[in-house]
XYZ file of C-alpha atoms in Angstrom:
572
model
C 85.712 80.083 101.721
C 84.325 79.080 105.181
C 87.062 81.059 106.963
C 86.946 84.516 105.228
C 83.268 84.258 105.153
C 83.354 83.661 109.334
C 86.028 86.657 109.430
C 83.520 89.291 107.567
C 80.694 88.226 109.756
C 82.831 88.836 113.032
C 84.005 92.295 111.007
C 79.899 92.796 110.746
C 79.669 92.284 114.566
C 82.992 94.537 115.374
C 81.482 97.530 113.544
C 77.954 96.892 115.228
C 79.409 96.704 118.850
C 81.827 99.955 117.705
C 77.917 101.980 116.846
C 76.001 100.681 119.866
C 79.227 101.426 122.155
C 78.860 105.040 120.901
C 74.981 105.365 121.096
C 75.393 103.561 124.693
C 78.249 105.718 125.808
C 75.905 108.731 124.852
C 73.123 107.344 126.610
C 74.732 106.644 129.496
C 76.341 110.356 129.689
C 73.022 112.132 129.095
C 71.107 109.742 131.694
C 73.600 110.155 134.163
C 73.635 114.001 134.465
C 70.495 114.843 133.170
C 70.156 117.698 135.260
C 73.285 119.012 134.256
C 72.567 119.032 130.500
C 69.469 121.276 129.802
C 68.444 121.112 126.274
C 66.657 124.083 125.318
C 63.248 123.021 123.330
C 61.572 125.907 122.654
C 61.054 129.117 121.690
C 63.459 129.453 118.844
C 63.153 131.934 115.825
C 65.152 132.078 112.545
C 65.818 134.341 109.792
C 68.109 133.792 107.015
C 70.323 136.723 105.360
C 71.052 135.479 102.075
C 72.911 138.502 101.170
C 75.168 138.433 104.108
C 73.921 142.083 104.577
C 72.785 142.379 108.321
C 74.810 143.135 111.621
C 73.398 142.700 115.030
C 72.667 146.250 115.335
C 70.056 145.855 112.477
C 68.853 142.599 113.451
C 68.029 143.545 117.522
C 66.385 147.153 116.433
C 64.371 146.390 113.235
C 60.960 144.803 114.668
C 60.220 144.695 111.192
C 62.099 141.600 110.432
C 60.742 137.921 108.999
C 61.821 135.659 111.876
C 60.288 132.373 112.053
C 59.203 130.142 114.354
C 61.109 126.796 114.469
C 59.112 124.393 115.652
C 61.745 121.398 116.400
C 64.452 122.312 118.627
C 67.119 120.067 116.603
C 68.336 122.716 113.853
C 68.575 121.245 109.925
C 69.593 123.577 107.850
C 71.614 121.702 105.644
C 73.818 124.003 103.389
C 71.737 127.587 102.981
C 75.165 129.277 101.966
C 73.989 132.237 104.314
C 73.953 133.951 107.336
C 71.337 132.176 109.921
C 70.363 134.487 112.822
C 68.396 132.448 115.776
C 66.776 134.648 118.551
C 65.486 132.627 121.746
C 65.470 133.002 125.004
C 67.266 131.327 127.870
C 65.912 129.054 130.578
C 67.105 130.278 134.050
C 69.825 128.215 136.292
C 71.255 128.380 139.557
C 74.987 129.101 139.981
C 74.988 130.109 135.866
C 78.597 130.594 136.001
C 79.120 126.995 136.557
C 77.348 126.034 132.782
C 78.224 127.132 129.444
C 75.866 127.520 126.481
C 76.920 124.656 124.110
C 76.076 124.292 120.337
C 76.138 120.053 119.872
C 77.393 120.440 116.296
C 81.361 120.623 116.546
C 81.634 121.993 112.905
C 80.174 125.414 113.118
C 83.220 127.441 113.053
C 82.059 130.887 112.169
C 79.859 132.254 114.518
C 78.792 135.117 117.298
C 76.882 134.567 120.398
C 74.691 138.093 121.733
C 74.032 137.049 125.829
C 71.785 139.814 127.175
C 73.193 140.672 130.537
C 71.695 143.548 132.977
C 74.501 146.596 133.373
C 72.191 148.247 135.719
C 68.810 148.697 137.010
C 67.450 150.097 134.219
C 69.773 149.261 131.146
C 71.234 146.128 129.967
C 73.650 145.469 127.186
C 74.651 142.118 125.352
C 77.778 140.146 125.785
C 79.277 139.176 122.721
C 81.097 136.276 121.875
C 82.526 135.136 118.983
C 84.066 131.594 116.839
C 87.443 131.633 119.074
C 85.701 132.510 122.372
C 86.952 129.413 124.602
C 86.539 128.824 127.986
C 90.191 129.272 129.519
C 89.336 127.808 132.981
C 89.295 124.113 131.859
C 92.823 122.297 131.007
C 90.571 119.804 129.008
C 89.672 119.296 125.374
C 86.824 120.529 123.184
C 85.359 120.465 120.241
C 82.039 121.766 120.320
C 81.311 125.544 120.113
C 80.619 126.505 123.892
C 80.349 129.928 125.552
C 80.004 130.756 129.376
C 76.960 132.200 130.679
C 77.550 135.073 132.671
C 75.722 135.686 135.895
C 73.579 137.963 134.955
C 72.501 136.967 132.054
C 68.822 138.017 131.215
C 65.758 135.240 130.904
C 63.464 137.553 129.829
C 65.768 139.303 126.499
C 66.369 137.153 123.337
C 69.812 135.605 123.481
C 70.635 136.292 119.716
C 72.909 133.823 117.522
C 74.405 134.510 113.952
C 76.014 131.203 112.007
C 78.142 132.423 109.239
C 77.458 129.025 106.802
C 78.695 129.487 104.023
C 80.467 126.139 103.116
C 79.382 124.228 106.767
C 76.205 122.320 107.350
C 74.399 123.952 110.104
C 72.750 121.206 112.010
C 72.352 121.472 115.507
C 70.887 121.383 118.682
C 71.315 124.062 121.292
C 71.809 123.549 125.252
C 72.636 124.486 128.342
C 75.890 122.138 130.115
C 76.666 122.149 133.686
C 80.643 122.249 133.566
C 80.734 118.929 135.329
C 78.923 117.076 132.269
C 81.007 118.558 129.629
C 84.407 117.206 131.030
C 83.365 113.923 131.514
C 81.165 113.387 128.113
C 84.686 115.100 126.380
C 86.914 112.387 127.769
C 84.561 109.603 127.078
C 84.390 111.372 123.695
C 88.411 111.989 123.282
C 89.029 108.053 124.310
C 86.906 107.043 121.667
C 88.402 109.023 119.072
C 91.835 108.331 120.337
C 91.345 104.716 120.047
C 89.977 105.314 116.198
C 93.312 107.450 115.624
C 95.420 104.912 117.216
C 94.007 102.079 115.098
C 94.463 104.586 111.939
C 97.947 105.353 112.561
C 99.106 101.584 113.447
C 97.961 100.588 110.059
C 99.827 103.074 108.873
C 102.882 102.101 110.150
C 102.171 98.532 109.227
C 101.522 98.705 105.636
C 104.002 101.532 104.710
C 106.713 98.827 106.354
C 105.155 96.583 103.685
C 105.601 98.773 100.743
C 109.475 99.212 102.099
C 109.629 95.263 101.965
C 107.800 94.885 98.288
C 107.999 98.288 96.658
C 104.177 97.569 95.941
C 102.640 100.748 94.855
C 99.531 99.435 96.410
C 100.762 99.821 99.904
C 102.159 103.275 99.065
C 98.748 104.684 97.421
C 97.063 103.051 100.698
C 99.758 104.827 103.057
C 99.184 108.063 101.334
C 95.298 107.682 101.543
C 95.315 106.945 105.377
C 98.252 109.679 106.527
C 95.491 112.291 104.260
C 92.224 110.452 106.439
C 93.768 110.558 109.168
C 94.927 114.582 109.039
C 91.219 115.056 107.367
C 89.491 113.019 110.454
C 91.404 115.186 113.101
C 90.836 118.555 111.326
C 87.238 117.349 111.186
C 87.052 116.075 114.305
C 88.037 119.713 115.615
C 90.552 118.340 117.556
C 92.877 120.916 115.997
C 90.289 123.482 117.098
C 90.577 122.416 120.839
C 94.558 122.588 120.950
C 93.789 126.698 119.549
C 94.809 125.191 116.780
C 92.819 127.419 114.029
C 92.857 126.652 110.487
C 90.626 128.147 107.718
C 88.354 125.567 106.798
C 88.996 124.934 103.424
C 91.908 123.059 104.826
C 89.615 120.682 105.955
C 88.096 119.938 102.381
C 91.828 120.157 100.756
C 92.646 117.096 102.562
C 89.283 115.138 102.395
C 89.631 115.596 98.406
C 93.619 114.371 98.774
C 91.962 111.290 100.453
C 89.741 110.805 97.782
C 92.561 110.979 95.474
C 95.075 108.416 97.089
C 91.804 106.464 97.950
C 90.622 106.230 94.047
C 94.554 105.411 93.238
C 94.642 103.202 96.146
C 91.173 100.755 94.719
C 92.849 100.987 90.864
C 96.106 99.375 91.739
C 95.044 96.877 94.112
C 92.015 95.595 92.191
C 94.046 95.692 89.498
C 91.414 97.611 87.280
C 93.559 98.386 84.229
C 94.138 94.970 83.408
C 90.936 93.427 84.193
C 87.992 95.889 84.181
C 89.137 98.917 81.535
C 85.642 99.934 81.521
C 85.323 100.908 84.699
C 88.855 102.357 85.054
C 87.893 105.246 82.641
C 85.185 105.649 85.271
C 87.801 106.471 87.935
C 89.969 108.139 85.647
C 86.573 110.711 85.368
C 86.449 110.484 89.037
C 89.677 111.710 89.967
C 89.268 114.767 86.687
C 86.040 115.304 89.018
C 88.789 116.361 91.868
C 91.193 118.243 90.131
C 87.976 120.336 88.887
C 87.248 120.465 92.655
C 90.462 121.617 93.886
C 90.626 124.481 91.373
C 86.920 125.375 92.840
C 88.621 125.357 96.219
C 91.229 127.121 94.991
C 88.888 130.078 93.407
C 86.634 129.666 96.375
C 83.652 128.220 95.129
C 82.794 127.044 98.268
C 79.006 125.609 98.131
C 79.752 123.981 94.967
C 82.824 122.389 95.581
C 81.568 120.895 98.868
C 78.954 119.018 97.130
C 81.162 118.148 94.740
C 83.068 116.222 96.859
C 79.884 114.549 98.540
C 78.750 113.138 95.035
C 82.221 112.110 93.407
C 82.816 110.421 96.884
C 79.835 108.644 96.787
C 79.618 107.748 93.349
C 83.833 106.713 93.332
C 82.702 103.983 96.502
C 80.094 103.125 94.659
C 82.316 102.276 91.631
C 84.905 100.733 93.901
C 82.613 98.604 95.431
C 81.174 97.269 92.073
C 84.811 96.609 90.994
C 85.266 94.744 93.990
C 81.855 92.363 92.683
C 83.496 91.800 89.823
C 86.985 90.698 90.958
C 85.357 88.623 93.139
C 83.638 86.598 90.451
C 87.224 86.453 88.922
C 88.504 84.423 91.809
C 90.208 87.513 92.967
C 89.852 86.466 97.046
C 91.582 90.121 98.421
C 88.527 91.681 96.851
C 86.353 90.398 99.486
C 87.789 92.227 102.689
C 88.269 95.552 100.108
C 84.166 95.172 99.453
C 83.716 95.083 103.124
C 85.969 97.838 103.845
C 84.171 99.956 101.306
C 80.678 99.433 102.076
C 81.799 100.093 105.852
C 83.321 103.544 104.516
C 80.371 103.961 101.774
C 77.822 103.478 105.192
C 79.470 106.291 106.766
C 80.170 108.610 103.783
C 76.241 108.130 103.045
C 75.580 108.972 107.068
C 77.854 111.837 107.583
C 76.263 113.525 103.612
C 72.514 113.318 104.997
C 73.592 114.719 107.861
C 74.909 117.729 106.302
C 72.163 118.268 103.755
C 69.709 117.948 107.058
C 68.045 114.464 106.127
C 69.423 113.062 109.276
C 69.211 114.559 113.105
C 72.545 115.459 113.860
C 74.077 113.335 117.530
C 77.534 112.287 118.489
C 76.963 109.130 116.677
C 76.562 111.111 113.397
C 79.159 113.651 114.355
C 81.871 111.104 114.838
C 80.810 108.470 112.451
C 83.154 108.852 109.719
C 86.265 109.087 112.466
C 85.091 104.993 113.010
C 84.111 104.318 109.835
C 87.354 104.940 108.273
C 89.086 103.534 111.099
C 87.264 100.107 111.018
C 88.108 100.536 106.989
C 91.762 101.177 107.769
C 91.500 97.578 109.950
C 89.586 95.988 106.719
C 92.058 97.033 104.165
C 94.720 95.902 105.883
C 92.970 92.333 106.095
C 92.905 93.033 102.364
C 96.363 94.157 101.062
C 97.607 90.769 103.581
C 95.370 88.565 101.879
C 97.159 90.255 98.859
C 100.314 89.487 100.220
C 99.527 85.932 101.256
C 98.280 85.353 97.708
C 101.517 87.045 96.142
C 103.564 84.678 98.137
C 101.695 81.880 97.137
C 102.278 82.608 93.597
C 105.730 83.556 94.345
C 105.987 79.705 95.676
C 103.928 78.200 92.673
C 106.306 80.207 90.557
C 109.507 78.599 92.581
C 107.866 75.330 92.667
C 107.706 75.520 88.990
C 110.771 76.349 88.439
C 112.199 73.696 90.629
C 110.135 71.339 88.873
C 111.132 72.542 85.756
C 114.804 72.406 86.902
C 114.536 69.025 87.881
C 113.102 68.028 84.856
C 116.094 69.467 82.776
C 118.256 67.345 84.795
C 116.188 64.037 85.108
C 116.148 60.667 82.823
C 112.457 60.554 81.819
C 112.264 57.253 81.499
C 114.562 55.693 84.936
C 113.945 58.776 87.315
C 117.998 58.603 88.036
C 119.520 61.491 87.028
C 120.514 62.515 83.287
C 124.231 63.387 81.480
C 123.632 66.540 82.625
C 122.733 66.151 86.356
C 125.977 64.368 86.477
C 127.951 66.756 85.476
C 126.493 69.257 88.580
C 127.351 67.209 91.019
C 130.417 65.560 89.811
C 133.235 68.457 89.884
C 131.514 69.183 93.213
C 132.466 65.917 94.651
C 135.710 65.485 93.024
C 137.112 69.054 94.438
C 135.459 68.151 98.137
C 137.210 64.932 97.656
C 140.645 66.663 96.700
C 140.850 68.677 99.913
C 140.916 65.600 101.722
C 138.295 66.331 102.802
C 136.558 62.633 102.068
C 136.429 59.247 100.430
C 135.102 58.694 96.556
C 134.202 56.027 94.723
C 133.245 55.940 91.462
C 131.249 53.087 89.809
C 130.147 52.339 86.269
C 127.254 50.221 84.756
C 126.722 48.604 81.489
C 124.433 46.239 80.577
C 125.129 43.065 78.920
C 123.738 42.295 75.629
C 121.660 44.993 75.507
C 121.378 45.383 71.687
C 120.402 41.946 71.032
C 117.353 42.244 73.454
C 116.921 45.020 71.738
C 116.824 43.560 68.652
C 115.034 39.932 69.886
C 112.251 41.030 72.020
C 112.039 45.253 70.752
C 112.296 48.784 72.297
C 109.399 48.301 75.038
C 111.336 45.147 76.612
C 114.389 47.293 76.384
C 112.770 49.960 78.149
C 111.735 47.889 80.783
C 115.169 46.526 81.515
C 116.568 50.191 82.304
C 113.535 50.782 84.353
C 114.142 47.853 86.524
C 117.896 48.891 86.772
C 117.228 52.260 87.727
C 114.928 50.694 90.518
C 117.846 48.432 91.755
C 120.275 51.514 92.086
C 117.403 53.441 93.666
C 116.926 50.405 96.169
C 120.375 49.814 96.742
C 122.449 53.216 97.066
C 122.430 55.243 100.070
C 120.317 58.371 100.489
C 123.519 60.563 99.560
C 124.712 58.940 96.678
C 123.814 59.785 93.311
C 123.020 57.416 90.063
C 122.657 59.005 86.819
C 121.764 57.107 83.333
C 125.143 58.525 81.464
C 123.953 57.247 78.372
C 121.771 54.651 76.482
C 122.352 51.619 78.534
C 125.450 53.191 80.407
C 124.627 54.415 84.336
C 126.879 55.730 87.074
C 127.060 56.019 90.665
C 128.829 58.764 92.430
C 129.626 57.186 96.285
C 130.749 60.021 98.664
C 132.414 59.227 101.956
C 132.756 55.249 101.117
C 135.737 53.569 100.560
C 135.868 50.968 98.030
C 135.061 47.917 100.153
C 132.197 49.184 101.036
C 131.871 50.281 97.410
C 132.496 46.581 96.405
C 129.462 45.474 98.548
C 126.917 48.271 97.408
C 128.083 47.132 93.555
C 128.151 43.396 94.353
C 124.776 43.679 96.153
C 123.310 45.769 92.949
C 124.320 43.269 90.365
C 123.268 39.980 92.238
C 119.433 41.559 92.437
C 119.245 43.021 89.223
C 120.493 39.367 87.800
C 117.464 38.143 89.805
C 114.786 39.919 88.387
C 113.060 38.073 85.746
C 110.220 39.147 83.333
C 107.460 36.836 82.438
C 107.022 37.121 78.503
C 103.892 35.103 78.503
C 102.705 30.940 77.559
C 105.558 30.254 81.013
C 109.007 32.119 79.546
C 110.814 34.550 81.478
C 114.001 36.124 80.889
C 116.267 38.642 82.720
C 119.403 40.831 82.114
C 123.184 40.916 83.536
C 125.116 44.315 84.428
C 128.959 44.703 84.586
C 130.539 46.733 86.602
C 133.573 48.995 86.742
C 134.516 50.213 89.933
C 137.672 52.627 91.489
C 138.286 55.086 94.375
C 139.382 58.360 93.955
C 143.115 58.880 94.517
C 145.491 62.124 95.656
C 146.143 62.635 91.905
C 143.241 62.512 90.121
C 141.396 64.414 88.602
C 137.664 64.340 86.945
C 138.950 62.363 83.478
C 141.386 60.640 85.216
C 138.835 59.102 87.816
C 136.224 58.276 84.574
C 139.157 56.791 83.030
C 140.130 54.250 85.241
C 136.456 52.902 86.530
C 135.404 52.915 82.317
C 138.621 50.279 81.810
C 137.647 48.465 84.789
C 134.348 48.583 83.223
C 135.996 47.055 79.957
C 137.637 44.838 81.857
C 134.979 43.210 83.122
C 132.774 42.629 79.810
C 136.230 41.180 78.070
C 136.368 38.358 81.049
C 133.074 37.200 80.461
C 130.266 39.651 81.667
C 127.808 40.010 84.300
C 130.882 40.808 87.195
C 132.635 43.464 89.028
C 136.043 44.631 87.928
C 138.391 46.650 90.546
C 140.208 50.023 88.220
């Protein structure tokens, strides 16, 4: 308990060092080159076009229109489901051509840029750029919208700005980059993610080798849910974008809600909800309806209302997850604890990344990129998890075998000596009589009896009796070597199987057997003690024989010897 406790405290610390990495990293980059990153704080109007209704034309010649004043200069617009137009005007640099104008919110896809730029001395026009509009000159990645500012760009004209949101947050800040600063904040950026896609894709690897070994469906739901979080992370991460890689963004939604999928299939079958909490499993079988009802809103492009959809059924199915994970805890279940952690981890970031987009929280790197660590340090966590699951499979898996071998044992043991029983003979004894056959060894063969065993039976009773064989199976015990084998054949009948000894040296293990069992005595109380004699029959194992033929001969030496008086050794 000490252990996995320590291990989700140093989890706690790993996640904490991951978030104050990423706030440092951003720190450092905007301290750094703070006059190469001009954040533009003022000045900013708004209108929204609900109706989707207004071009550019009619926005820069009708004075007549209700734009705002914003009086923050972070945007939070959460999800209007409209066209925002922002009007402002733009600070003046030296060398413009060697900054771009950069929008710090990497998810606003659909958009158009209006740069007022003087044609001649007397007229100016606007430079329009749109969504795709990258800068060519750099061979590095991006992710954020930028656009170059042209050299003669006007200060004194509204720059004019139209954000097409219609299923995307639109939470932003707006500002002006010296080229310089965006290449190096986009590798530190680019590392980080890389290193959250590396961990992703290793634990990929590593479990779906698992699920080869064990055909657990467990490892194959969580295989399926990290290959869909990882495509959803990149496509959300605009990596994709970067390459020119430009997919309509619904694809981005298709694959969060196949991650939710895999993920709710993923909790069932390792917490084992079924079987153990049915309530709640008709929660997540309402859950995952709540997705197929969201992919046919996708699929009839409902946009708005599938987005929130999947912000609520996410939230609410980690929520569920992580109560199922309380109560398979209290049931001793000790896998559940790394799959709580994991979840609250995810359930931190899910809750980050929603507020975000509904404009609760101030949108930054840290917020932007979030979910990419989150799941990644979940990815780490669930692993922990499903090899805590395997540990504790293979622990029942040895239980199990232990069992059995217990149970075997037991089928094959004399309760009462500990020596072997009729049929534990019998396993080894065709064994050792083929070896023997091939030449391949000595084998000799005795056989027990002990002396007057009724009539103690009948003078002193069954308990007295009992103890008699228990002292004789101690003797053979004591006296045998580590590879022989002594079985109780019968009542007051034992054998000994001797491989690889001839019979001298079966004459002194026999001789030295009956001599200490003669010696034992047992104290019956008031000073009287009495004790028991053994005969035994005794041959070696010869070219011909075979398994009656070898029984044969040691049970008439063993006749032998209780005709001639008992308590002696007789040579078949």
């Amino acid at each position: 308990m000490k252990s996995i406790f320590m291990k989700i405290v140093l989890h706690i610390i790993l996640s904490f060092l991951m978030v104050a990495t990423s706030i440092f990293s951003e720190d450092v980059v905007q301290t750094a080159y703070n006059q190469e990153n001009i954040t533009i704080q003022e000045g900013f109007e708004f209108f929204i076009d609900s109706n989707f209704h207004k071009d550019f034309k009619e926005i820069h010649q009708d004075s007549k229109l209700p734009f705002q004043k914003y009086k923050d200069f972070t945007f939070q617009f959460g999800k209007p489901n409209s066209n925002i137009w922002l009007r402002f005007r733009l600070p003046s640099v030296v060398n413009s051509s060697l900054y771009s104008l950069v929008f710090n919110y990497p998810f606003l896809n659909v958009m158009e840029v209006y740069i007022p730029i003087s044609k001649s001395e007397n007229s100016n026009q606007y430079l329009i750029y749109s969504r795709s509009a990258r800068n060519n000159n750099y061979d590095w990645l991006y992710r954020y919208p930028i656009f170059d500012l042209p050299e003669n760009y006007l200060t004194n004209e509204y720059t004019y700005v139209c954000i097409h949101s219609i299923y995307t947050s639109a939470n932003f800040s707006v500002s002006i980059n010296s080229n310089k600063f965006i290449n190096r904040r986009t590798w530190i950026e680019m590392l980080i993610l890389g290193i959250a896609a590396g961990t992703l894709f290793s634990m990929l690897l590593y479990n779906f080798s698992i699920f080869i070994f064990l055909k657990d469906y467990s490892y194959l739901f969580y295989f399926l849910y990290i290959i869909s979080m990882l495509t959803f992370q990149v496509m959300r991460s605009k990596i994709l974008d970067s390459l020119g890689i430009l997919l309509p963004e619904a694809t981005v939604y298709w694959f969060g809600l196949f991650s939710l999928w895999f993920g709710i299939l993923f909790g069932v079958s390792f917490l084992k909800t079924r079987e153990f909490l049915p309530g709640i499993h008709n929660l997540f079988r309402f859950c995952l309806f709540i997705v197929g009802i969201t992919f046919l809103l996708f699929f009839f492009q409902k946009y708005a209302i599938a987005t929130r959809m999947i912000y609520f059924n996410s939230i609410f199915a980690t929520f569920l997850l992580v109560y199922s994970c309380v109560w398979r805890i209290r049931q001793k279940y000790s896998p559940a604890k790394y799959f709580l952690s994991a979840w609250i981890v995810l359930t931190l970031s899910t809750l980050m990344v929603a507020f975000t987009d509904f404009g609760i929280f101030l949108p930054s790197f840290f917020t932007h990129n979030i979910l990419f660590w989150g799941a990644s340090l979940e990815s780490i966590l669930l692993s922990m998890a499903l090899a805590n699951n395997l540990k504790t499979i293979r622990e029942e898996r040895d239980f199990h075998y232990l069992k059995e071998m217990e149970f075997s044992k037991l089928s094959i043991t004399d309760e009462l000596t500990g020596l072997l029983n009729k049929r534990g003979y019998f396993m080894y004894y065709e064994n050792l009589i083929n070896y023997s056959k091939n030449g391949n060894s000595s084998l000799s063969f005795l056989i027990l009896d002990l002396d007057n065993f009724k009539r103690i039976n009948d003078t002193y009773g069954h308990d007295i009796g009992d103890k008699i064989l228990i002292n004789l199976g101690k003797t053979l015990n004591s006296f045998i070597r580590h590879n022989d084998i002594a079985c109780r054949f019968g009542g007051e009948e034992f054998v000994v199987l001797l491989p690889d000894c001839g019979l001298e040296s079966a004459l002194v293990i026999a001789e030295r057997i009956r001599s200490n069992f003669e010696s034992i005595r047992m104290n019956m109380g008031n000073g009287y003690c009495i004790s028991s004699t053994v005969s035994i029959g005794i041959t070696e194992f010869q070219e011909e024989d075979n398994e009656v033929s070898l029984f044969q001969r040691a049970d008439s030496a063993l006749y032998k010897a209780k005709s001639e008086g008992r308590n002696r050794i007789m040579i078949g």
